[in-house]
Coordinates of C-alpha atoms in Angstrom, one line a residue:
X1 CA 100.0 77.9 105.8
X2 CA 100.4 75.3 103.4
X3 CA 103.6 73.9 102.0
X4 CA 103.4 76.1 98.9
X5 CA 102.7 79.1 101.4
X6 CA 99.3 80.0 100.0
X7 CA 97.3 80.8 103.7
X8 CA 94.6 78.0 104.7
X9 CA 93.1 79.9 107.0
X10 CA 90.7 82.5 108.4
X11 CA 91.9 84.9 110.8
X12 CA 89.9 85.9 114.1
X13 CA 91.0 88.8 116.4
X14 CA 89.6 88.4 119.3
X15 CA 90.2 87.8 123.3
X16 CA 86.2 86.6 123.5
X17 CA 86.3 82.7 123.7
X18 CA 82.7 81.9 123.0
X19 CA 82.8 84.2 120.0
X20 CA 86.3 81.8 119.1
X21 CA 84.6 79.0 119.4
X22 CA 81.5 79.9 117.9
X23 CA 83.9 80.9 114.5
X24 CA 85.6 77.7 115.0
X25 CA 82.9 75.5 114.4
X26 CA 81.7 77.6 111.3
X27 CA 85.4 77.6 110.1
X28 CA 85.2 74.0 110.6
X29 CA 81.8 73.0 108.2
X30 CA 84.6 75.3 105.5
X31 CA 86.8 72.8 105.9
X32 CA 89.3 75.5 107.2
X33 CA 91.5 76.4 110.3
X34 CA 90.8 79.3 112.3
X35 CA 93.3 81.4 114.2
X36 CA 93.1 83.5 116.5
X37 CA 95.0 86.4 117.2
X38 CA 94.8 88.7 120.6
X39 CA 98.1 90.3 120.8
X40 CA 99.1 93.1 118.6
X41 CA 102.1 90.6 117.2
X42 CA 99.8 87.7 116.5
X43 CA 97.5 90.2 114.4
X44 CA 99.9 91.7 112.5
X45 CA 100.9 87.8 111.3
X46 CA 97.2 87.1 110.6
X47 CA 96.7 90.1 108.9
X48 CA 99.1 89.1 106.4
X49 CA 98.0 85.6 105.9
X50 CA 94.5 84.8 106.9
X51 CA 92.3 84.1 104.1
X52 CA 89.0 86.3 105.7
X53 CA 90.0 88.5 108.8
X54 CA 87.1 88.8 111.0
X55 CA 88.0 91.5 114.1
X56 CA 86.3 92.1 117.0
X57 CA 84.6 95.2 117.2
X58 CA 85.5 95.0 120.5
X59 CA 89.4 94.5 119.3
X60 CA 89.1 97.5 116.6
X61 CA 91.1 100.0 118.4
X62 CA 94.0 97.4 118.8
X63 CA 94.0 96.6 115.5
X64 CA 94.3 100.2 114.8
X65 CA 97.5 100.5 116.6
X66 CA 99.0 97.4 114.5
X67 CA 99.7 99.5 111.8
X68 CA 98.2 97.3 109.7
X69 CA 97.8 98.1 105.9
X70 CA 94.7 97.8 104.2
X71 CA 93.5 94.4 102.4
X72 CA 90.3 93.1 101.1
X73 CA 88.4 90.3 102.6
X74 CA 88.0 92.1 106.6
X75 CA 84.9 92.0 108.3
X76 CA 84.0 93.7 111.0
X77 CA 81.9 91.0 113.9
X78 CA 79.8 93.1 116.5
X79 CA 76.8 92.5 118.9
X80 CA 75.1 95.9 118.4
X81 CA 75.1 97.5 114.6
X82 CA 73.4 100.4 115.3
X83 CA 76.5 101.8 117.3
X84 CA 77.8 104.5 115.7
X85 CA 81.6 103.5 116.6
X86 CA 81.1 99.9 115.3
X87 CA 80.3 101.5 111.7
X88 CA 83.6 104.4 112.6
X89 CA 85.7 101.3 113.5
X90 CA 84.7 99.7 110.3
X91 CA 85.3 102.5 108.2
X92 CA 88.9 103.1 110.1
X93 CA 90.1 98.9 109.4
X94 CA 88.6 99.5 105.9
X95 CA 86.0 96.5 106.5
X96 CA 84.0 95.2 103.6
X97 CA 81.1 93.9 105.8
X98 CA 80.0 94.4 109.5
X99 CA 77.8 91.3 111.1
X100 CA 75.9 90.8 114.0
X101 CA 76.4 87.8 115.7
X102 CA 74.2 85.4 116.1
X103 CA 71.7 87.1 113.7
X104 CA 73.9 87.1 110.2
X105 CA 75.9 83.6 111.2
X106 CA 74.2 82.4 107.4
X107 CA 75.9 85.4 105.9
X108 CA 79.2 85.1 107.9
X109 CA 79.1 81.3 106.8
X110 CA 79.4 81.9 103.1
X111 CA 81.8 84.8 103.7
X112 CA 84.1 81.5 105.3
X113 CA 82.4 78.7 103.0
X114 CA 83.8 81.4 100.0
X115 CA 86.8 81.7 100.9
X116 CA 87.6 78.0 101.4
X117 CA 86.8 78.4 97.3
X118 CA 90.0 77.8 95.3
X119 CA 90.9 80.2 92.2
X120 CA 89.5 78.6 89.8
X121 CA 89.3 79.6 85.8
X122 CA 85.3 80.6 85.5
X123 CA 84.0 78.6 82.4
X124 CA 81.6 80.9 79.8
X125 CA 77.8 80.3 80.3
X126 CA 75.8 80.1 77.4
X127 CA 71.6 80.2 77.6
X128 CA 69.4 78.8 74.9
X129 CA 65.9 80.2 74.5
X130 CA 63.0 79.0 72.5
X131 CA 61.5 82.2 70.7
X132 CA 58.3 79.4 71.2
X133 CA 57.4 76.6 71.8
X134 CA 58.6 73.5 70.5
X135 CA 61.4 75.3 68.5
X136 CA 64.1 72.7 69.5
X137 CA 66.4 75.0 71.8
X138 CA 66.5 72.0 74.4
X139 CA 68.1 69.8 71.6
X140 CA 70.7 72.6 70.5
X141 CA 71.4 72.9 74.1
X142 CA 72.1 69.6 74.6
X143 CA 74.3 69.1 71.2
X144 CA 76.4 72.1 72.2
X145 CA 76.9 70.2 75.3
X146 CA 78.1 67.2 74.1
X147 CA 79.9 69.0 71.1
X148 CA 82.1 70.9 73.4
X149 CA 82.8 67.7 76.1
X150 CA 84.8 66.3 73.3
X151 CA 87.9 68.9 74.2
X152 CA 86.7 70.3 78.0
X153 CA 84.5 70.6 81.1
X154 CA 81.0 71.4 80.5
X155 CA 77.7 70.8 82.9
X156 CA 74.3 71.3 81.2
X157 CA 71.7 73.2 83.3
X158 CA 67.6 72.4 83.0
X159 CA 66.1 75.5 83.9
X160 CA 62.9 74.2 82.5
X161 CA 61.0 72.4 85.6
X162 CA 57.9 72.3 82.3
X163 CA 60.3 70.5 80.4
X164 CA 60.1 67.1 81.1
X165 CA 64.2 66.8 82.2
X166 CA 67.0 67.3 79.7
X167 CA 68.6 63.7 81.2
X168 CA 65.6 62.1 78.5
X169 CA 67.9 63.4 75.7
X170 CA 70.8 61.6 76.7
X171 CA 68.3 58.0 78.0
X172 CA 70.0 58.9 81.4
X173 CA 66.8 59.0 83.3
X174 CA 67.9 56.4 85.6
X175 CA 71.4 57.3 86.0
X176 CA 72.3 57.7 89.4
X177 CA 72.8 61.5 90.7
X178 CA 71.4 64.3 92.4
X179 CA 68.7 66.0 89.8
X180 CA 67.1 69.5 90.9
X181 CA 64.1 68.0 93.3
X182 CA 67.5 67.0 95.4
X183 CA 69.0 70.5 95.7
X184 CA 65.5 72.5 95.7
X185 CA 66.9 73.8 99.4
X186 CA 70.6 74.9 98.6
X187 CA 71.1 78.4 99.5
X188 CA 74.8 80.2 99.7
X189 CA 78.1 79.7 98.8
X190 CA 78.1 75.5 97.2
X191 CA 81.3 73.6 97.1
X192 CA 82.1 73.5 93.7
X193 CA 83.9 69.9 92.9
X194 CA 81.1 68.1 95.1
X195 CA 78.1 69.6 93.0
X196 CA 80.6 68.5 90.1
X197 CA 80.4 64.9 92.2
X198 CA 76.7 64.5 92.6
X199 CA 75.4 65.1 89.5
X200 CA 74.8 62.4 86.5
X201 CA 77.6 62.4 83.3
X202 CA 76.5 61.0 80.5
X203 CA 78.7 61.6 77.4
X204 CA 81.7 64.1 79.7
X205 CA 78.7 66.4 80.0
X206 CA 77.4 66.8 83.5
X207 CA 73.9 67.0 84.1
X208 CA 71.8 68.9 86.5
X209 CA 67.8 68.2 85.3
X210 CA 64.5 68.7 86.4
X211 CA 62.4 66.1 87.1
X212 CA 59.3 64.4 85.8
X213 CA 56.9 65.6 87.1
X214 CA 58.6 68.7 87.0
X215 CA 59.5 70.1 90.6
X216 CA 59.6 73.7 91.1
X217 CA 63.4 75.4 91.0
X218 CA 63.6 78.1 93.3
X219 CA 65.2 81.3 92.3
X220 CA 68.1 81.1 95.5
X221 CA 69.0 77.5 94.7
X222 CA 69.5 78.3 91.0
X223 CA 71.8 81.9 92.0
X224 CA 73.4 79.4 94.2
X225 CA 74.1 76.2 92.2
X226 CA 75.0 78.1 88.6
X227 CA 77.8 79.9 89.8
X228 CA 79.3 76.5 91.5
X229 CA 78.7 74.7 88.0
X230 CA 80.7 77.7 86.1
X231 CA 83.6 77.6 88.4
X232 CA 83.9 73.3 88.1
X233 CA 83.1 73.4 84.3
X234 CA 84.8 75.4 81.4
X235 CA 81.6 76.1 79.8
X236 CA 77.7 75.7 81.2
X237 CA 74.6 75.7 78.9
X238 CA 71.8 76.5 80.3
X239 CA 68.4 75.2 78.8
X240 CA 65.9 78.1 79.4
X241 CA 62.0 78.2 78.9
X242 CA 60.3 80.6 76.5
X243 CA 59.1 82.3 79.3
X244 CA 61.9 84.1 81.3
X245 CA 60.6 84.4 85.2
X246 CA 62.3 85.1 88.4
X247 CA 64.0 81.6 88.6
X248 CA 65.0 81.6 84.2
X249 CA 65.9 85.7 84.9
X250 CA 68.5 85.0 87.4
X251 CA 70.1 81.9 85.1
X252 CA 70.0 84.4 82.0
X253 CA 71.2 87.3 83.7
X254 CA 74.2 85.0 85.0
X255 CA 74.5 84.2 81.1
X256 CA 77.8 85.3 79.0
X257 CA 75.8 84.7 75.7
X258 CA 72.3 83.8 75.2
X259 CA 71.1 82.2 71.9
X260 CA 67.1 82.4 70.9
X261 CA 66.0 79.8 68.8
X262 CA 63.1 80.7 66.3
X263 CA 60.8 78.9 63.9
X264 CA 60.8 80.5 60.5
X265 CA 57.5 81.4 60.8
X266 CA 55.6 84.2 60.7
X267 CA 53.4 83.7 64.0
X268 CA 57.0 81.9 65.8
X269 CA 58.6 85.2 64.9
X270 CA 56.0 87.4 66.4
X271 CA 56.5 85.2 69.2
X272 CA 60.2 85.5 69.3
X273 CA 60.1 89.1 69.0
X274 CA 58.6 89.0 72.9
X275 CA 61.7 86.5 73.9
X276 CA 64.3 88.7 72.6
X277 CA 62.9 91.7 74.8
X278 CA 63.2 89.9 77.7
X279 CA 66.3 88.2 76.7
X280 CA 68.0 91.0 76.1
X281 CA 67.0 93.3 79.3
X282 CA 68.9 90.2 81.0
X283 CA 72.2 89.6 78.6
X284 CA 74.1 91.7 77.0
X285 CA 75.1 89.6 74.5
X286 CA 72.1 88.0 72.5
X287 CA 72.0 86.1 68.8
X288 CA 69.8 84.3 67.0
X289 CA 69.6 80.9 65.7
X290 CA 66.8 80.1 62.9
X291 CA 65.2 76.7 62.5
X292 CA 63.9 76.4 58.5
X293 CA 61.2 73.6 57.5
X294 CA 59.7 72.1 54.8
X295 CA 56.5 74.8 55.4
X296 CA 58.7 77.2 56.1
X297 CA 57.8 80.8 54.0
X298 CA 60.2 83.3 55.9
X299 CA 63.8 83.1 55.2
X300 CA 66.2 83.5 57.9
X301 CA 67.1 87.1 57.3
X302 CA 63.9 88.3 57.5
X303 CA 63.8 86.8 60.6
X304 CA 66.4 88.5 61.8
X305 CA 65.5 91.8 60.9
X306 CA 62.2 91.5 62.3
X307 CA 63.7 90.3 66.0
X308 CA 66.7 93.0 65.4
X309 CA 69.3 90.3 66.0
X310 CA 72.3 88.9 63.7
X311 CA 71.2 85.4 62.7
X312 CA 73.9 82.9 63.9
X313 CA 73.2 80.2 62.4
X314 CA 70.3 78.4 60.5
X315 CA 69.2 74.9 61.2
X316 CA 67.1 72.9 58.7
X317 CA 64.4 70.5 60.2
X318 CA 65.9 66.6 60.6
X319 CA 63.2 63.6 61.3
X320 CA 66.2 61.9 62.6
X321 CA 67.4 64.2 65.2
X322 CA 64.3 64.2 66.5
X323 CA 63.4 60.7 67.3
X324 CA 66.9 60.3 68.3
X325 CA 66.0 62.9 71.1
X326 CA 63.0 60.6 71.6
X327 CA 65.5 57.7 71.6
X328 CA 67.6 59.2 74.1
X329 CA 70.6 58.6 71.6
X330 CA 70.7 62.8 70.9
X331 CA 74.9 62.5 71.5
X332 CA 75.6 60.1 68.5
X333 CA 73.4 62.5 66.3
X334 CA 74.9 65.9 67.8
X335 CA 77.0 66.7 65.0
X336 CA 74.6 65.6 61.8
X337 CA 74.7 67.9 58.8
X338 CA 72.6 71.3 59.8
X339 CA 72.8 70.5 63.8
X340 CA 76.3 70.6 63.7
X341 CA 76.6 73.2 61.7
X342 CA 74.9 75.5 64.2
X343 CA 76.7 73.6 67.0
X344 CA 80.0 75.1 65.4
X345 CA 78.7 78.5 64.8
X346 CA 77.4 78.8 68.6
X347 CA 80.4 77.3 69.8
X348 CA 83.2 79.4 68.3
X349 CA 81.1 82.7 69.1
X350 CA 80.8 81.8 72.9
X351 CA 84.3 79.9 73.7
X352 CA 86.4 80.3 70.2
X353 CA 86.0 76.3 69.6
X354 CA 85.3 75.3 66.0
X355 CA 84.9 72.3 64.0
X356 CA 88.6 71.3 64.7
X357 CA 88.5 71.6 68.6
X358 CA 85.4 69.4 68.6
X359 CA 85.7 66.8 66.4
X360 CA 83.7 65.2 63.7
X361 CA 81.2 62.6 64.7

């Protein structure tokens, strides 16, 4: 226990040594104690204060006689699942999961490497979509970004590998830290402050970008690394292609909010109409941000009664946001007139921060 009596550690009940051992050494990658209970006293103590509470199936029936109440977090660890008492034993202890040893030691590692997890506060995640091509949604991303580092946590995600790497937009291509051609192969449960650790900040906001040329994100490392960033960060933005595939689908369906960013155009619309389809079978909460030009002919209304979404915010074309971007200087031109504008809209819909929490430039 530790000195504030919150329990460090998982509980094992168990007289089989080699199983012991063999969840020692997976307690021990957790970073977590294991103990092991055999007598009916030592697992009523566990019980109480293990952290996971893996029993024996051979042990079952001795649990049973603990009189032990019910609690979440037990698993069940046998050698055979197709026994008929394992899955009556499991039903009796009220246990959430029932592993076969050696055959699900991945699974039983995350169940550990999970519950080594603090409680943290889960930040928001907000996705930005371009309704096409080219319609700046990498940019926005990126200003809402740096907008909100100015008052908390916040990671940007690339889910673009076709992109080119949002680090360009901040000239942070050579900063030292891990980008996604580094973490291709994480699967599981990921240690959320040493993700926060190895990836480039630039500006308070941490980045985890593809690279140039872009290299493939696979759909497990991004179910696996999101959900890290969202418990080390009060808020992630995730910078999402037009098209949403299997590795954009899983970042969008892990989305609190998803923004699609359309041209006000009449062929950009048509286009957006096909994002917001998609977007929405994989959020449940979807706006829409319109970006006006000079050759613009479709107001921003329209737009938004043609995509059936409420129009957020409006963005008027700015030469000098873009060749900032091209710069790599985007963070000193995050809050200009019309960016920032839509920067404040986005922001107070998705995390209740306005102009006032995030400061003027």
């Amino acid at each position: 226990m530790s000195p504030n009596g919150s329990p460090t550690a998982v509980a094992l009940v168990t007289h089989d040594p080699r199983l012991a051992a063999d969840v020692r050494r997976l307690c021990a990658v957790a970073g977590l104690d294991l103990e092991v209970a055999g007598a009916p006293r030592d697992v009523t103590r566990c019980w109480r204060r293990g952290l996971l509470v893996l029993v024996d199936a051979e042990m079952a029936t001795t649990v049973d006689r603990s009189a032990v109440s019910r609690r979440p977090g037990v698993l069940l660890v046998a050698s055979d699942a197709e026994c008929l008492e394992t899955w009556r034993a499991a039903t009796r202890l009220g246990a959430e999961q029932v592993l076969v040893l050696p055959a699900d030691e991945r699974l039983l590692l995350d169940r550990i490497a999970a519950a080594a997890q603090p409680e943290e506060p889960v930040g928001s995640v907000v996705g930005v979509v371009p309704g096409s091509g080219g319609a700046g949604a990498t940019t926005l991303a990126a200003a809402l970004a740096v907008a909100a580092a100015r008052s908390r946590s916040v990671t940007l995600i690339d889910a673009d590998p076709a992109g080119g790497g949002v680090d360009l937009l901040f000239g942070a291509e050579r900063t030292d830290g891990c980008r996604w051609s580094d973490l291709a192969g994480v699967r599981g449960t990921v240690d959320a402050p040493a993700l926060a650790g190895s990836l480039p900040c630039v500006d308070g906001v941490r980045l985890l970008s593809a690279d140039r040329p872009g290299a493939e994100i696979p759909a497990d490392a991004m179910a696996a690394l999101l959900p890290a960033a969202r418990r080390s960060s009060a808020l992630v933005v995730v910078d999402l292609p037009h098209h949403l595939e299997e590795t954009a689908l899983v970042a969008a369906a892990a989305c609190t909010a998803l923004v699609v960013v359309a041209f006000a155009e009449v062929r950009a619309t048509a286009a957006a109409a096909r994002v917001v389809a998609a977007a929405r079978g994989a959020c449940d909460d979807v706006r829409l941000v319109v970006r006006s030009g000079p050759r613009s002919r479709v107001r921003a209304r329209d737009v938004g009664a043609a995509v059936d979404l409420p129009v957020l915010a409006v963005i008027a074309g700015d030469p000098a946001v873009a060749a900032a971007a091209d710069r790599g200087e985007l963070a000193g031109h995050a809050r200009t007139h019309g960016l920032g504008s839509a920067v404040d809209s986005v922001l107070t819909w998705v995390v209740g921060l306005g102009a006032a929490d995030v400061g003027a430039a």
